[in-house]
CSV table of C-alpha atoms and ligand atoms in Angstrom, one decimal:
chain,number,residue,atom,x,y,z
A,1,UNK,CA,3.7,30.0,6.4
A,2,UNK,CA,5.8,27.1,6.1
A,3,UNK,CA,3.2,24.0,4.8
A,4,UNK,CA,3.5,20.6,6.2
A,5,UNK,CA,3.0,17.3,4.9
A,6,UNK,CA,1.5,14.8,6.5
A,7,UNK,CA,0.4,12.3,3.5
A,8,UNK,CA,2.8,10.3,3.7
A,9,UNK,CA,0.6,7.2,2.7
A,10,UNK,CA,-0.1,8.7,-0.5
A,11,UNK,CA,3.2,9.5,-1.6
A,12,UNK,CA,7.0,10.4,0.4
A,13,UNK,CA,9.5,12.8,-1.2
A,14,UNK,CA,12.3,11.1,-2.9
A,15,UNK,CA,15.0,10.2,-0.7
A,16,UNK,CA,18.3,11.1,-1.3
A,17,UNK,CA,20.2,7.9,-2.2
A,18,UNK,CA,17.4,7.6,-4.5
A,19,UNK,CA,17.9,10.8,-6.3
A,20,UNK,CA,21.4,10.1,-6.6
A,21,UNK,CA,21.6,6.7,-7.8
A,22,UNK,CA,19.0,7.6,-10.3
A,23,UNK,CA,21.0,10.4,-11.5
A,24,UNK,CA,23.2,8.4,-13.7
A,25,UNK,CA,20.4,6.7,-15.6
A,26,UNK,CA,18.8,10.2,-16.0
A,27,UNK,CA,22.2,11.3,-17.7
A,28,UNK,CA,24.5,9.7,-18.9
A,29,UNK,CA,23.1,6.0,-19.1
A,30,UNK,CA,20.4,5.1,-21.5
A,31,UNK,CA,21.3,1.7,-22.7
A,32,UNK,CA,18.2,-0.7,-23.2
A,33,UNK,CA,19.0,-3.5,-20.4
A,34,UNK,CA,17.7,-6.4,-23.2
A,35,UNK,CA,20.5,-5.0,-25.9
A,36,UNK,CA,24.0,-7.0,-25.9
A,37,UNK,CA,26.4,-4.5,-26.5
A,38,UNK,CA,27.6,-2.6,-23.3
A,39,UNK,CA,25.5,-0.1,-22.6
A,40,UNK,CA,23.0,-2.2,-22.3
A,41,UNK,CA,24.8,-5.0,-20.3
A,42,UNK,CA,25.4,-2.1,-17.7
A,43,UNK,CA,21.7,-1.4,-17.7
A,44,UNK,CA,20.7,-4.7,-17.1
A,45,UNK,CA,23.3,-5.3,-14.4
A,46,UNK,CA,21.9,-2.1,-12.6
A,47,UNK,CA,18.4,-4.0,-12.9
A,48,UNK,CA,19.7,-7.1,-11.5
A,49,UNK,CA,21.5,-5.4,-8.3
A,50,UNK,CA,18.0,-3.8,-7.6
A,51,UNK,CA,16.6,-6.9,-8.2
A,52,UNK,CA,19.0,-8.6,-5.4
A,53,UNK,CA,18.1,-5.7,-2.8
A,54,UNK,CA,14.6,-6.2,-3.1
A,55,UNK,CA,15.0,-10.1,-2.7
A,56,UNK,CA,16.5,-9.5,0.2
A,57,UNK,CA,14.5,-7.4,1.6
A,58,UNK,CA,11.4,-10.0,0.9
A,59,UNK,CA,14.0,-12.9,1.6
A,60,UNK,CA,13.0,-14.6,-1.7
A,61,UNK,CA,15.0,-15.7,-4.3
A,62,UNK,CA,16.5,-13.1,-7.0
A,63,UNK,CA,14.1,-14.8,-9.7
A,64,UNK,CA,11.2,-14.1,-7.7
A,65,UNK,CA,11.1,-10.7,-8.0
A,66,UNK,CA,9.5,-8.3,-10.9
A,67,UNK,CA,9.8,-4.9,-11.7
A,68,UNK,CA,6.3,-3.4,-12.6
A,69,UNK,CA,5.7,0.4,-13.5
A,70,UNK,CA,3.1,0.4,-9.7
A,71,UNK,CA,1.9,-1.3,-6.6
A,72,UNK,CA,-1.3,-1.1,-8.5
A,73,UNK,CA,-0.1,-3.3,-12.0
A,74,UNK,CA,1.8,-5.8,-9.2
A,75,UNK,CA,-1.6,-6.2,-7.4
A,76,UNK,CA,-3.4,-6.5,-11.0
A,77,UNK,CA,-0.7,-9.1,-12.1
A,78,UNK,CA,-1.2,-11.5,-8.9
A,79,UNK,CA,-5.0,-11.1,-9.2
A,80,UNK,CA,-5.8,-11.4,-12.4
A,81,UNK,CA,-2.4,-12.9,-13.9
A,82,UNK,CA,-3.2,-16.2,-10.9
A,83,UNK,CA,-7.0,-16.1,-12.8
A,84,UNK,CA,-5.2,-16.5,-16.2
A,85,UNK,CA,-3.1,-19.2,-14.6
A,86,UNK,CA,-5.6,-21.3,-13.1
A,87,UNK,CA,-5.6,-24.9,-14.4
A,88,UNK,CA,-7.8,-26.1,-11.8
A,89,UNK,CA,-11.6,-25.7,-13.0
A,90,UNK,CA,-12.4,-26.5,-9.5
A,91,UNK,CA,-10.9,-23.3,-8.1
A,92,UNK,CA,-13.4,-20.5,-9.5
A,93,UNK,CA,-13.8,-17.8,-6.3
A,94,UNK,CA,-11.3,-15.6,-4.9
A,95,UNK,CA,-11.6,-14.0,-1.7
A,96,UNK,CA,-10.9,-10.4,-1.3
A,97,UNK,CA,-10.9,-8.1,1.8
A,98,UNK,CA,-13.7,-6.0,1.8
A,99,UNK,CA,-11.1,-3.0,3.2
A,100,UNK,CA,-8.2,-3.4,0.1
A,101,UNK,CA,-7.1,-0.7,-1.8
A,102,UNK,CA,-9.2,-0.4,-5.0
A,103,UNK,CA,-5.7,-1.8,-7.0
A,104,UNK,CA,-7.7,-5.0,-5.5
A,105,UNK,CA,-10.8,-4.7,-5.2
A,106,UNK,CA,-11.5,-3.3,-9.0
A,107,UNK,CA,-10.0,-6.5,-10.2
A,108,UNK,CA,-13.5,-7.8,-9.1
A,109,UNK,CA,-15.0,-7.3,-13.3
A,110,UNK,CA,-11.9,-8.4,-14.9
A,111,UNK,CA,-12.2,-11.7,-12.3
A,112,UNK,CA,-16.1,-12.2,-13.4
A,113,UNK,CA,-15.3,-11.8,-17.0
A,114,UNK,CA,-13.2,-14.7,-16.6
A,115,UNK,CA,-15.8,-16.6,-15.1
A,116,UNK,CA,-14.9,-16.4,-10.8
A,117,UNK,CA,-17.3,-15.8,-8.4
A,118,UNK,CA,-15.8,-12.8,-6.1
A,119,UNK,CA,-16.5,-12.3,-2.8
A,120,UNK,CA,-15.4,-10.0,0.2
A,121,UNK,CA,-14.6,-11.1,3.2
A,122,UNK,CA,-15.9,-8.8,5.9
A,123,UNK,CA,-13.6,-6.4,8.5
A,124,UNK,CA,-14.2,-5.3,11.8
A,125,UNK,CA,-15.3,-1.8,13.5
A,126,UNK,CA,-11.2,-1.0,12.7
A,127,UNK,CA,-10.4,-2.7,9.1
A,128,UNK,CA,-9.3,-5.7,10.5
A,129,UNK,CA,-9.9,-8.7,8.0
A,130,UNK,CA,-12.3,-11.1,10.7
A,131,UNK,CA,-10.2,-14.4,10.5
A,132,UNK,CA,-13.6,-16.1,11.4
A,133,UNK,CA,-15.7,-14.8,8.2
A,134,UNK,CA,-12.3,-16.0,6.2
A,135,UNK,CA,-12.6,-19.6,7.8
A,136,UNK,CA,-16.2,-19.9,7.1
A,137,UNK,CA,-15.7,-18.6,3.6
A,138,UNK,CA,-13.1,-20.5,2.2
A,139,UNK,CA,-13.0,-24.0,0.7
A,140,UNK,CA,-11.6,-26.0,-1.4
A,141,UNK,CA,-13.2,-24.4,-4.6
A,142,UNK,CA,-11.2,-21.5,-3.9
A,143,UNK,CA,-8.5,-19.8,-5.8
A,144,UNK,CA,-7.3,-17.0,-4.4
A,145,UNK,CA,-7.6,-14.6,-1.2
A,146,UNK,CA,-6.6,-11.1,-1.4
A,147,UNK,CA,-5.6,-9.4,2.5
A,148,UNK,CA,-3.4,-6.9,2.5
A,149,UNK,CA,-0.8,-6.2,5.3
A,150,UNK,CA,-1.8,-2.9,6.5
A,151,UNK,CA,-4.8,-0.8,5.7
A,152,UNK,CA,-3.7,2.6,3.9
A,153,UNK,CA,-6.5,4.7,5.0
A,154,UNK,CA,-6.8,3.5,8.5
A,155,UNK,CA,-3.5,2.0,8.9
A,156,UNK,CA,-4.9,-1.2,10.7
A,157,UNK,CA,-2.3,-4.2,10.8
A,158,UNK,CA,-3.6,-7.4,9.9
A,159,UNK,CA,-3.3,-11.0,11.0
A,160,UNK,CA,-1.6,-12.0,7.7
A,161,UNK,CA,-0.2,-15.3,9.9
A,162,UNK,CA,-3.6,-16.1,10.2
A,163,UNK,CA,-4.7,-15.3,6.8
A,164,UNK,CA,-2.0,-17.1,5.5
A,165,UNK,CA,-2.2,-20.5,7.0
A,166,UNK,CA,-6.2,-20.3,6.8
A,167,UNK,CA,-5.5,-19.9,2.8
A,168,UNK,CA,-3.3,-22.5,2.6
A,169,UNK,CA,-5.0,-24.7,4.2
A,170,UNK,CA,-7.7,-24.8,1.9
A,171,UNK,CA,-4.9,-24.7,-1.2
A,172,UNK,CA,-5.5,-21.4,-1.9
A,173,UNK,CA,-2.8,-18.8,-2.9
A,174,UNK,CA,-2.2,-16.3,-0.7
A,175,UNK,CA,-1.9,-12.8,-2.4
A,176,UNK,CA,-0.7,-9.7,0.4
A,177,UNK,CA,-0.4,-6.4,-0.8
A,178,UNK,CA,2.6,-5.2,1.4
A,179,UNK,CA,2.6,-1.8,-0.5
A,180,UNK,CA,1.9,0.3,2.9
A,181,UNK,CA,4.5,-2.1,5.0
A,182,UNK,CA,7.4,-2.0,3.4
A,183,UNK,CA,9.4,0.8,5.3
A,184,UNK,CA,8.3,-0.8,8.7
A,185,UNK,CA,11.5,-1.5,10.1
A,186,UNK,CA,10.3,-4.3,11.9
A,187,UNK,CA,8.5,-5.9,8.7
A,188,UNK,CA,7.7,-9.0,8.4
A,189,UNK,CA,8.9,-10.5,4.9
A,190,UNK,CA,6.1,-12.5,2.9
A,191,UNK,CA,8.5,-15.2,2.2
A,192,UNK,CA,7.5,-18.5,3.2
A,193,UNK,CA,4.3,-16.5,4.5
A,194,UNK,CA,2.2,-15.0,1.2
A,195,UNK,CA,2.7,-16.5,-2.0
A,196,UNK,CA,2.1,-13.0,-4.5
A,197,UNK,CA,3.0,-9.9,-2.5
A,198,UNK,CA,3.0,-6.4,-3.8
A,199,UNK,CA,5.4,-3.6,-3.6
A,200,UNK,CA,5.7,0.3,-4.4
A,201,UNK,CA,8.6,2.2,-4.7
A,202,UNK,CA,7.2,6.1,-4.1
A,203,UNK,CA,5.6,4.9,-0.7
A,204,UNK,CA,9.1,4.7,1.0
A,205,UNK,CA,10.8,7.6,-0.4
A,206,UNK,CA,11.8,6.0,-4.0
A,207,UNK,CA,10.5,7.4,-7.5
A,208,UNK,CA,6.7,7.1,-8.5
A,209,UNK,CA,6.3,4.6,-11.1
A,210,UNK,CA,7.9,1.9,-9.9
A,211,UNK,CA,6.7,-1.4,-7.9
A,212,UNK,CA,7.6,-5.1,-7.6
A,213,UNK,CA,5.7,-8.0,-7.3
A,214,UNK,CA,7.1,-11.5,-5.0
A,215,UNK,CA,6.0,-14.1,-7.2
A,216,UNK,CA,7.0,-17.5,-5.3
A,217,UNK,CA,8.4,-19.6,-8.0
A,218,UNK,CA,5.9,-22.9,-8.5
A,219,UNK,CA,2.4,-20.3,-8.2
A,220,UNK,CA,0.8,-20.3,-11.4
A,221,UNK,CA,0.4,-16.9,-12.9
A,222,UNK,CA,0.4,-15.3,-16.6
A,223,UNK,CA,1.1,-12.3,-18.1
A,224,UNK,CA,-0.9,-9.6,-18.4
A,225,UNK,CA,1.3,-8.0,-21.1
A,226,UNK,CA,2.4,-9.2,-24.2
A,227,UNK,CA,5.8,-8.4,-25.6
A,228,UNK,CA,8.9,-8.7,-25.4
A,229,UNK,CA,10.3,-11.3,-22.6
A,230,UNK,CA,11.6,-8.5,-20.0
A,231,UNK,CA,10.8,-10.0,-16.7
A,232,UNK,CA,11.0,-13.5,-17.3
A,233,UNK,CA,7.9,-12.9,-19.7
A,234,UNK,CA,6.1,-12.3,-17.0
A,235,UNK,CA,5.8,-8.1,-17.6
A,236,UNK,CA,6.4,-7.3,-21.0
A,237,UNK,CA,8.2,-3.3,-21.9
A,238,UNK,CA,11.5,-2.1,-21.5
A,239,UNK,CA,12.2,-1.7,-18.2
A,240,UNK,CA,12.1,1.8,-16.2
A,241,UNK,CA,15.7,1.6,-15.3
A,242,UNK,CA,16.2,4.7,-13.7
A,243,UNK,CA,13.1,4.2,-11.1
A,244,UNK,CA,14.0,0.8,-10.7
A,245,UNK,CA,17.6,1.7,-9.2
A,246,UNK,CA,15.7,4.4,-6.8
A,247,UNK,CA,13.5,1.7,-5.6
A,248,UNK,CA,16.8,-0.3,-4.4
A,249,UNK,CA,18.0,2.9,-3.2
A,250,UNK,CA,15.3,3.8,-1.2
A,251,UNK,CA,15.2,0.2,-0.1
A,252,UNK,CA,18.2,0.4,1.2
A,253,UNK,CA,17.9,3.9,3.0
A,254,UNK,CA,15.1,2.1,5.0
A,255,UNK,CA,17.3,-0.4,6.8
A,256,UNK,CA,18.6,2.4,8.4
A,257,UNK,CA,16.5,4.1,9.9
A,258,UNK,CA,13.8,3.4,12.8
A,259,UNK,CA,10.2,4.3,13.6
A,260,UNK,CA,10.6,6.1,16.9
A,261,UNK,CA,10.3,9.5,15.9
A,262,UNK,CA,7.7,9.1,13.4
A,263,UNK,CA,5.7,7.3,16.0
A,264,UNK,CA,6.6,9.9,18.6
A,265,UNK,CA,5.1,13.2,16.5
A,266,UNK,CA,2.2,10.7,15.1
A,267,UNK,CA,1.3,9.6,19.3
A,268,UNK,CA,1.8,13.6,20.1
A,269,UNK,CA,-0.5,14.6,17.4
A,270,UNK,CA,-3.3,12.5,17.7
A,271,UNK,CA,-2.9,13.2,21.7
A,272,UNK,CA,-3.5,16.6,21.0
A,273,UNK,CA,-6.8,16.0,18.4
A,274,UNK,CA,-8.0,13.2,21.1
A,275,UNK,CA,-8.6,16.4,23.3
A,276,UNK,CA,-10.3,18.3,21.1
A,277,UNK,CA,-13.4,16.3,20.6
A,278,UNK,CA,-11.5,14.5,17.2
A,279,UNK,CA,-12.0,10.6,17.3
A,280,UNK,CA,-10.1,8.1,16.9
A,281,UNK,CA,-10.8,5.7,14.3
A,282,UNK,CA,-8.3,2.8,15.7
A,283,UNK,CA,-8.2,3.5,19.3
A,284,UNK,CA,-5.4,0.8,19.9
A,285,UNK,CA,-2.2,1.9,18.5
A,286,UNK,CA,-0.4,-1.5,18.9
A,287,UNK,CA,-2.7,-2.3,15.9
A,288,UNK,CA,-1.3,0.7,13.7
A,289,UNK,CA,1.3,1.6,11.6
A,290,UNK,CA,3.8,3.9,13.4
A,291,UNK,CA,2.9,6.7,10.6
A,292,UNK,CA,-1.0,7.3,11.0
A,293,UNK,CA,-3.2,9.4,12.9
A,294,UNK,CA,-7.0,8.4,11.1
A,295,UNK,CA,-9.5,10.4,13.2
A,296,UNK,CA,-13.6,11.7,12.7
A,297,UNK,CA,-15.2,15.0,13.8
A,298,UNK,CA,-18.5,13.8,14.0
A,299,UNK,CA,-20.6,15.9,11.9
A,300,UNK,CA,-17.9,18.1,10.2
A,301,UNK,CA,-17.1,16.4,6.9
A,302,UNK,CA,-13.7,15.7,5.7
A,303,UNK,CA,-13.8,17.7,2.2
A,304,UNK,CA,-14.7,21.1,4.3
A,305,UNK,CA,-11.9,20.2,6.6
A,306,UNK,CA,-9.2,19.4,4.0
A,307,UNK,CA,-10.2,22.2,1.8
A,308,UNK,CA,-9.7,24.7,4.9
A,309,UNK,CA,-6.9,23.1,6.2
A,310,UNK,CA,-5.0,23.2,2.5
A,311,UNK,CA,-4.9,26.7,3.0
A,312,UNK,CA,-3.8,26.7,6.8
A,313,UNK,CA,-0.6,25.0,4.9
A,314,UNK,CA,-1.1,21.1,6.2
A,315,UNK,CA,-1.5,18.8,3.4
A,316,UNK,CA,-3.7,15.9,4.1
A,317,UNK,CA,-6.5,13.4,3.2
A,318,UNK,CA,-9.6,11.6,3.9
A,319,UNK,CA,-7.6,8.1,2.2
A,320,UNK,CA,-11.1,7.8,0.3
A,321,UNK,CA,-11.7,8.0,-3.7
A,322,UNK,CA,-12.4,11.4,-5.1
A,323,UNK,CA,-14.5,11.4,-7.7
A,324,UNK,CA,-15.3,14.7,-10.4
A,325,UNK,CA,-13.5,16.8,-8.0
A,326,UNK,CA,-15.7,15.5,-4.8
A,327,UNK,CA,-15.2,12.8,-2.2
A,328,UNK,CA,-16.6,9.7,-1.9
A,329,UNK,CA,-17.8,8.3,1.0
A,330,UNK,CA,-14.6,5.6,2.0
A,331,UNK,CA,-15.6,2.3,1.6
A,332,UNK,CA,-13.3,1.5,4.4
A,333,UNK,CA,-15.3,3.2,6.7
A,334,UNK,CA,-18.2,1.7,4.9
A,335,UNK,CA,-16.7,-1.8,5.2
A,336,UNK,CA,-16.2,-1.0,8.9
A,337,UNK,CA,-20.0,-0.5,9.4
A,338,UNK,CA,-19.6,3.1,10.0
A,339,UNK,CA,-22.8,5.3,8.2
A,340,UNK,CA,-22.2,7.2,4.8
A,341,UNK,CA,-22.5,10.2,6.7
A,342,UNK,CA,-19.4,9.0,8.9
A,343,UNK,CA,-17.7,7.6,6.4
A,344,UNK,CA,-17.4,11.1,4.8
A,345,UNK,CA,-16.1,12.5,8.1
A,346,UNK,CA,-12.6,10.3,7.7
A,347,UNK,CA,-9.7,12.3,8.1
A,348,UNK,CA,-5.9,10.5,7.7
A,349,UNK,CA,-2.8,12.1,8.7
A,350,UNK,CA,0.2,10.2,7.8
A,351,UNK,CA,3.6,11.1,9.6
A,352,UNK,CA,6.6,10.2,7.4
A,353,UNK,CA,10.5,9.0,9.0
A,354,UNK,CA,11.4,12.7,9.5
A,355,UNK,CA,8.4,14.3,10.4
A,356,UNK,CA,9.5,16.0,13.6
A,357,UNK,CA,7.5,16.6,17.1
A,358,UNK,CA,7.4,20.6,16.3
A,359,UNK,CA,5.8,19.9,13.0
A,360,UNK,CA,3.1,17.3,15.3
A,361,UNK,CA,2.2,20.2,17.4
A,362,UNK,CA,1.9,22.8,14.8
A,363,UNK,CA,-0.3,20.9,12.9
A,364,UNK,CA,-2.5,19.5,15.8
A,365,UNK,CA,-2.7,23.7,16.4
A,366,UNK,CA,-3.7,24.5,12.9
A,367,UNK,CA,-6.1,21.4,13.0
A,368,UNK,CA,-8.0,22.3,15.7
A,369,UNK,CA,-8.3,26.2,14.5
A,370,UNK,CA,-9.6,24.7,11.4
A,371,UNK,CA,-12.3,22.3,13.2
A,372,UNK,CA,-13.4,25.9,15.9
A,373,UNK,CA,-13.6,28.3,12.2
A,374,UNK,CA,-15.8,25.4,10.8
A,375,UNK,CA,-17.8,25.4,13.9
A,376,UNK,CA,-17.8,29.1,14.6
A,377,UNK,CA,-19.3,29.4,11.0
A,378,UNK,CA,-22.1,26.8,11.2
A,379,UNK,CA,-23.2,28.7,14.5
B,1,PLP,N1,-1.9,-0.7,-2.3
B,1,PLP,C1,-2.0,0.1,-1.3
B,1,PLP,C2,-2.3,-0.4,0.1
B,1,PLP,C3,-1.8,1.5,-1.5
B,1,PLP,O1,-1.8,2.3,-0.5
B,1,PLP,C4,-1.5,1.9,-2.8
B,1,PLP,C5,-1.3,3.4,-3.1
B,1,PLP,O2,-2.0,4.2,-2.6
B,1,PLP,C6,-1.4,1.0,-3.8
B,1,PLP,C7,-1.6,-0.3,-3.5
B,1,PLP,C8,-1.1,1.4,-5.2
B,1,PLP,O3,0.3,1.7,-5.4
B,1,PLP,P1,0.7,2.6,-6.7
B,1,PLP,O4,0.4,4.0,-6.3
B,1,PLP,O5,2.2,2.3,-6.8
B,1,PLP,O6,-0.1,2.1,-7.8
């Protein structure tokens, strides 16, 4: 039985212009980019090309990206490192969506040890941050606010225009993980828009272990390492060359491609589980990323379903935590009001770029055999 993958918003398969422009670096290239001598002048000027892709992508300047080994140390670095920062004792709470990824919303301790008041600012019914409950949060005592782009378990697109000017309005810096955007083909960069946004290489077909951070030059923000001064001091460790040259890579594959079929086998899939009883979590597609299909089975929770349908050879996920080998209800679906009952019947299918229709249909087949044997054996 051939398996098929649809978690794509937990990782992609490397690319190939990834693999291959890794390969060097893997081999025959090992230079330390901060050493003089030539091999490492060729490893730094590999870094810097990267580092003018990804600018471009974001349409920032080259000096305002950084390399950092995750989406989750670049969301860290904003968070915390714009706490560290902070001159102003005026500014002391930070605003976070109540729907981030945990990269975000586990800052919350580190934040309170440094004396901020964190709060979360309330979604809707679908993970959309509620521009309303923002506006009547924010102030002028406020630091930060935290709203990511798209929602990874959901796959909600947010308002970030709104977010953006309501933060900046009241002074605040705007931080946008972008870490589930960035292969939309019709992206919208933060530049000029977020002040901090975060990045991931291995959620666009580059290597794991690799993200970048957009750190508008003039927004206050300190280390979180000590070390050397890779990064403009800003990340300390010698950098991961190899990964950082896939993530350009994989950058670049991206500008080539479009959504259509991905949104095509994602529309025909969830088609197919709409008419089995399955429910949609975001009934509006226009709100979603072209890659995800989150649906519920009322009363049939997700870790029976993914268990059984790991073995009918489709590999996906409720999006939520798992903790000692069990999952938790998602705090997503907890943030969107939904009952901890419900919000352990989540279920996310992510299509990737070259998922194809066939694969859509197969799946919504072995889906709905999995939901009838779970039902057959409860009867
Ligand atoms: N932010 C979002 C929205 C994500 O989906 C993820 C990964 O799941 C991260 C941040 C963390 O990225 P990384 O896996 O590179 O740490």
């Amino acid at each position: 039985m051939t398996r098929i993958y649809l978690d794509h918003a937990a990782t992609t398969p490397l690319c190939p212009e990834a693999r291959e422009a890794m390969a060097a670096w893997l081999g025959g290239e090992f230079g330390n980019p901060s050493s003089l001598y030539a091999e490492g002048r060729r490893a730094k000027q590999a870094i810097d090309e990267a580092r003018e892709t990804i600018s471009e992508y974001v349409g920032c300047l080259f000096a305002e990206v950084l390399f950092t080994s995750s989406g989750t140390e670049a969301a860290n670095l904003a968070i915390v490192g714009a706490a560290l920062g902070n001159e102003n004792p005026g500014r002391r709470r930070v605003l976070l969506g109540a729907a981030e990824h945990h990269c975000v919303l586990h800052t919350r301790p580190l934040l309170e040890r440094l004396g901020y008041h964190v709060e979360f600012v309330p979604v809707d019914r679908v993970a959309g941050i509620r521009l309303d409950a923002l506006e009547s949060m924010l102030g002028p005592d406020v630091l930060l606010v935290s709203v990511m782009h798209a929602n990874n378990e959901l796959g909600t697109l947010q308002p970030i225009e709104g977010v953006a000017a309501l933060a900046h309005l009241y002074g605040a810096i705007y931080h946008c993980d972008m870490v589930q955007t960035m292969a939309l083909p019709d992206r919208a960069p933060p530049s000029g828009l977020a002040d901090l946004a975060t990045f991931s290489a291995h959620k666009v077909n580059g290597p794991k272990g690799v993200g970048a951070i957009y750190l508008k030059a003039g927004t206050r923000v300190k280390a979180l390492s000590a070390g050397g001064g890779q990064e403009r001091e800003m990340r300390a460790g010698t950098e991961n060359v190899a990964g950082i040259v896939g993530f350009a890579a994989a950058v670049r594959a991206l500008w080539r491609r479009d959504a259509k079929a991905q949104r095509g086998a994602r529309d025909r899939f969830r088609e197919q589980l709409e008419a089995a009883g399955f429910v949609p979590t975001v009934p509006d597609r226009a709100q979603l990323l072209p890659g995800h299909a989150h649906v519920r089975l009322p009363g049939v929770d997700a870790e029976t379903m993914l268990i059984r349908l790991d073995r009918a050879g489709v590999s996906a996920s409720s999006g939520a935590a798992c903790s000692s080998g069990s999952l938790e209800p998602s705090h997503v679906l907890l943030a969107c009001g939904y009952s901890e009952k419900e919000a352990r019947e989540g279920l996310r299918f992510t299509f990737g770029h070259d998922s194809s229709l066939g694969e859509a249909e197969e799946a919504a087949a072995r889906v709905i055999a999995c939901a009838a044997a779970i039902s057959a054996s409860k009867a």
